[in-house]
Amino acid sequence: DTGVSQDPRHKITKRGQNVTFRCDPISEHNRLYWYRQTLGQGPEFLTYFQNEAQLEKSRLLSDRFSAERPKGSFSTLEIQRTEQGDSAMYLCASSVGHNSGANVLTFGAGSRLTVL
Amino acid sequence: AQKITQTQPGMFVQEKEAVTLDCTYDTSDPSYGLFWYKQPSSGEMIFLIYQGSYDQQNATEGRYSLNFQKARKSANLVISASQLGDSAMYFCAMRGPGGYQKVTFGTGTKLQVIP
């Protein structure tokens, strides 16, 4: 088990371009989360999946953001028409997904986005 | 709605001393979970400790303990015998009940350990 993998680790793009991030969770984890973290702040919840179902999406997420988890394994987060305010670290986390117990989130190293 | 509050933006502690990082939470659900994570300057989020709302005893993990006061809705992290490697951001987080597993984070406390 290699933990949660995120790709790319760094992305620099021009305003208006589209970007896509990929997350590969721990294989036996059925819950997957996306968070956004800006400098000096805590992770902000964006969305989460149980298997392939997207169960909640933050109101912070504009319609330029979309996330998928097509087969309940890896997930992608796409940002269309990027803006400078989208510059942040995008964190992916996964958890086992029992309805009781800790369900500790294991985080990936993050994908840092810089929009010029 | 879940809410986590960390009122200490930054803390200093002398090496080998104990330090308490504050966390209060707000929820109307009787079933919830509380976490503490550490984020060093390298950026990875490291799980430290977990407390379930129905757990009778305060959680402990090595030098970390969670001072859980349910009536006050507080879940303070106590780090004993601080080490230089404890210098990092610390985040308190809460997840909702049962099948509702959204995890909400506080704004964090930056801890600096002084030699």
Coordinates of N, CA, C and O in Angstrom, one line a residue, chain A residues 38-77:
Chain A
T38 N -5.5 27.2 1.3 CA -4.7 28.3 1.0 C -3.7 28.6 2.1 O -3.9 28.1 3.3
L39 N -2.7 29.4 1.8 CA -1.6 29.6 2.8 C -2.1 30.1 4.1 O -2.9 31.1 4.2
G40 N -1.7 29.4 5.2 CA -2.1 29.8 6.6 C -3.5 29.5 7.0 O -3.9 29.9 8.1
Q41 N -4.2 28.7 6.2 CA -5.6 28.4 6.5 C -5.7 26.9 6.6 O -4.9 26.1 6.2
G42 N -6.8 26.5 7.2 CA -7.2 25.0 7.3 C -7.7 24.5 6.0 O -8.2 25.3 5.2
P43 N -7.7 23.2 5.8 CA -8.3 22.7 4.6 C -9.8 23.0 4.6 O -10.5 22.8 5.6
E44 N -10.3 23.5 3.4 CA -11.7 23.7 3.2 C -12.3 22.6 2.4 O -11.8 22.2 1.3
F45 N -13.4 22.1 2.9 CA -14.1 21.0 2.3 C -14.6 21.4 0.9 O -15.3 22.4 0.8
L46 N -14.4 20.5 -0.1 CA -14.9 20.8 -1.4 C -16.0 19.8 -1.8 O -17.2 20.1 -2.1
T47 N -15.7 18.5 -1.6 CA -16.7 17.5 -2.0 C -16.2 16.1 -1.5 O -15.0 16.0 -1.1
Y48 N -17.2 15.1 -1.4 CA -16.7 13.8 -1.1 C -17.6 12.7 -1.7 O -18.7 13.0 -2.1
F49 N -17.0 11.6 -1.9 CA -17.6 10.5 -2.6 C -17.6 9.3 -1.7 O -16.7 9.0 -0.9
Q50 N -18.7 8.5 -1.8 CA -18.7 7.2 -1.2 C -18.8 6.2 -2.4 O -19.8 6.3 -3.1
N51 N -17.8 5.5 -2.6 CA -17.7 4.7 -3.9 C -17.8 5.7 -5.1 O -17.1 6.7 -5.1
E52 N -18.6 5.5 -6.0 CA -18.7 6.4 -7.2 C -19.7 7.5 -7.0 O -19.8 8.4 -7.8
A53 N -20.5 7.5 -5.9 CA -21.5 8.5 -5.6 C -20.9 9.7 -5.0 O -20.3 9.6 -3.9
Q54 N -21.2 10.9 -5.6 CA -20.8 12.1 -5.0 C -21.9 12.5 -4.0 O -23.0 12.9 -4.4
L55 N -21.6 12.5 -2.7 CA -22.6 12.6 -1.7 C -22.8 14.1 -1.2 O -23.8 14.4 -0.7
E56 N -21.8 14.9 -1.3 CA -21.9 16.3 -0.9 C -20.9 17.1 -1.7 O -19.8 16.7 -2.0
K57 N -21.4 18.3 -2.1 CA -20.5 19.3 -2.7 C -20.7 20.6 -2.0 O -21.8 21.1 -1.8
S58 N -19.6 21.2 -1.7 CA -19.6 22.5 -1.0 C -20.2 23.6 -1.8 O -20.0 23.7 -3.0
R59 N -20.9 24.5 -1.1 CA -21.5 25.7 -1.8 C -20.3 26.6 -2.2 O -20.5 27.5 -3.0
L60 N -19.1 26.4 -1.7 CA -18.0 27.2 -2.1 C -17.6 26.9 -3.5 O -16.9 27.7 -4.2
L61 N -18.0 25.7 -4.0 CA -17.6 25.2 -5.3 C -18.4 25.9 -6.3 O -19.6 25.6 -6.4
S62 N -17.8 26.6 -7.2 CA -18.6 27.2 -8.3 C -18.8 26.1 -9.4 O -18.2 25.1 -9.3
D63 N -19.6 26.5 -10.4 CA -19.9 25.5 -11.4 C -18.7 25.3 -12.3 O -18.7 24.5 -13.2
R64 N -17.6 26.0 -12.1 CA -16.3 25.8 -12.8 C -15.6 24.5 -12.3 O -14.7 24.0 -13.0
F65 N -16.0 24.1 -11.1 CA -15.3 22.9 -10.5 C -16.2 21.7 -10.7 O -17.4 21.7 -10.5
S66 N -15.6 20.6 -11.1 CA -16.3 19.3 -11.2 C -15.4 18.2 -10.7 O -14.2 18.2 -11.0
A67 N -16.0 17.3 -10.0 CA -15.2 16.1 -9.6 C -16.0 14.8 -10.0 O -17.2 14.8 -10.0
E68 N -15.2 13.8 -10.3 CA -15.7 12.5 -10.7 C -15.0 11.4 -10.0 O -13.8 11.6 -9.7
R69 N -15.7 10.3 -9.8 CA -15.0 9.1 -9.4 C -15.7 7.9 -10.1 O -16.5 7.2 -9.5
P70 N -15.4 7.8 -11.3 CA -16.2 7.0 -12.2 C -16.4 5.5 -11.8 O -17.4 4.9 -12.0
K71 N -15.4 4.9 -11.3 CA -15.5 3.5 -11.0 C -15.3 3.2 -9.5 O -15.0 2.1 -9.1
G72 N -15.4 4.3 -8.7 CA -15.2 4.1 -7.3 C -13.8 3.9 -6.9 O -13.6 3.5 -5.7
S73 N -12.9 4.2 -7.8 CA -11.5 4.1 -7.4 C -10.8 5.4 -7.4 O -11.0 6.2 -6.5
F74 N -10.1 5.8 -8.5 CA -9.5 7.1 -8.6 C -10.5 8.2 -8.8 O -11.6 7.9 -9.2
S75 N -10.1 9.4 -8.5 CA -11.0 10.5 -8.7 C -10.2 11.6 -9.5 O -9.0 11.7 -9.4
T76 N -11.0 12.5 -10.2 CA -10.4 13.6 -10.8 C -11.2 14.9 -10.4 O -12.4 14.8 -10.1
L77 N -10.4 16.0 -10.3 CA -11.0 17.3 -10.0 C -10.6 18.2 -11.1 O -9.4 18.4 -11.3

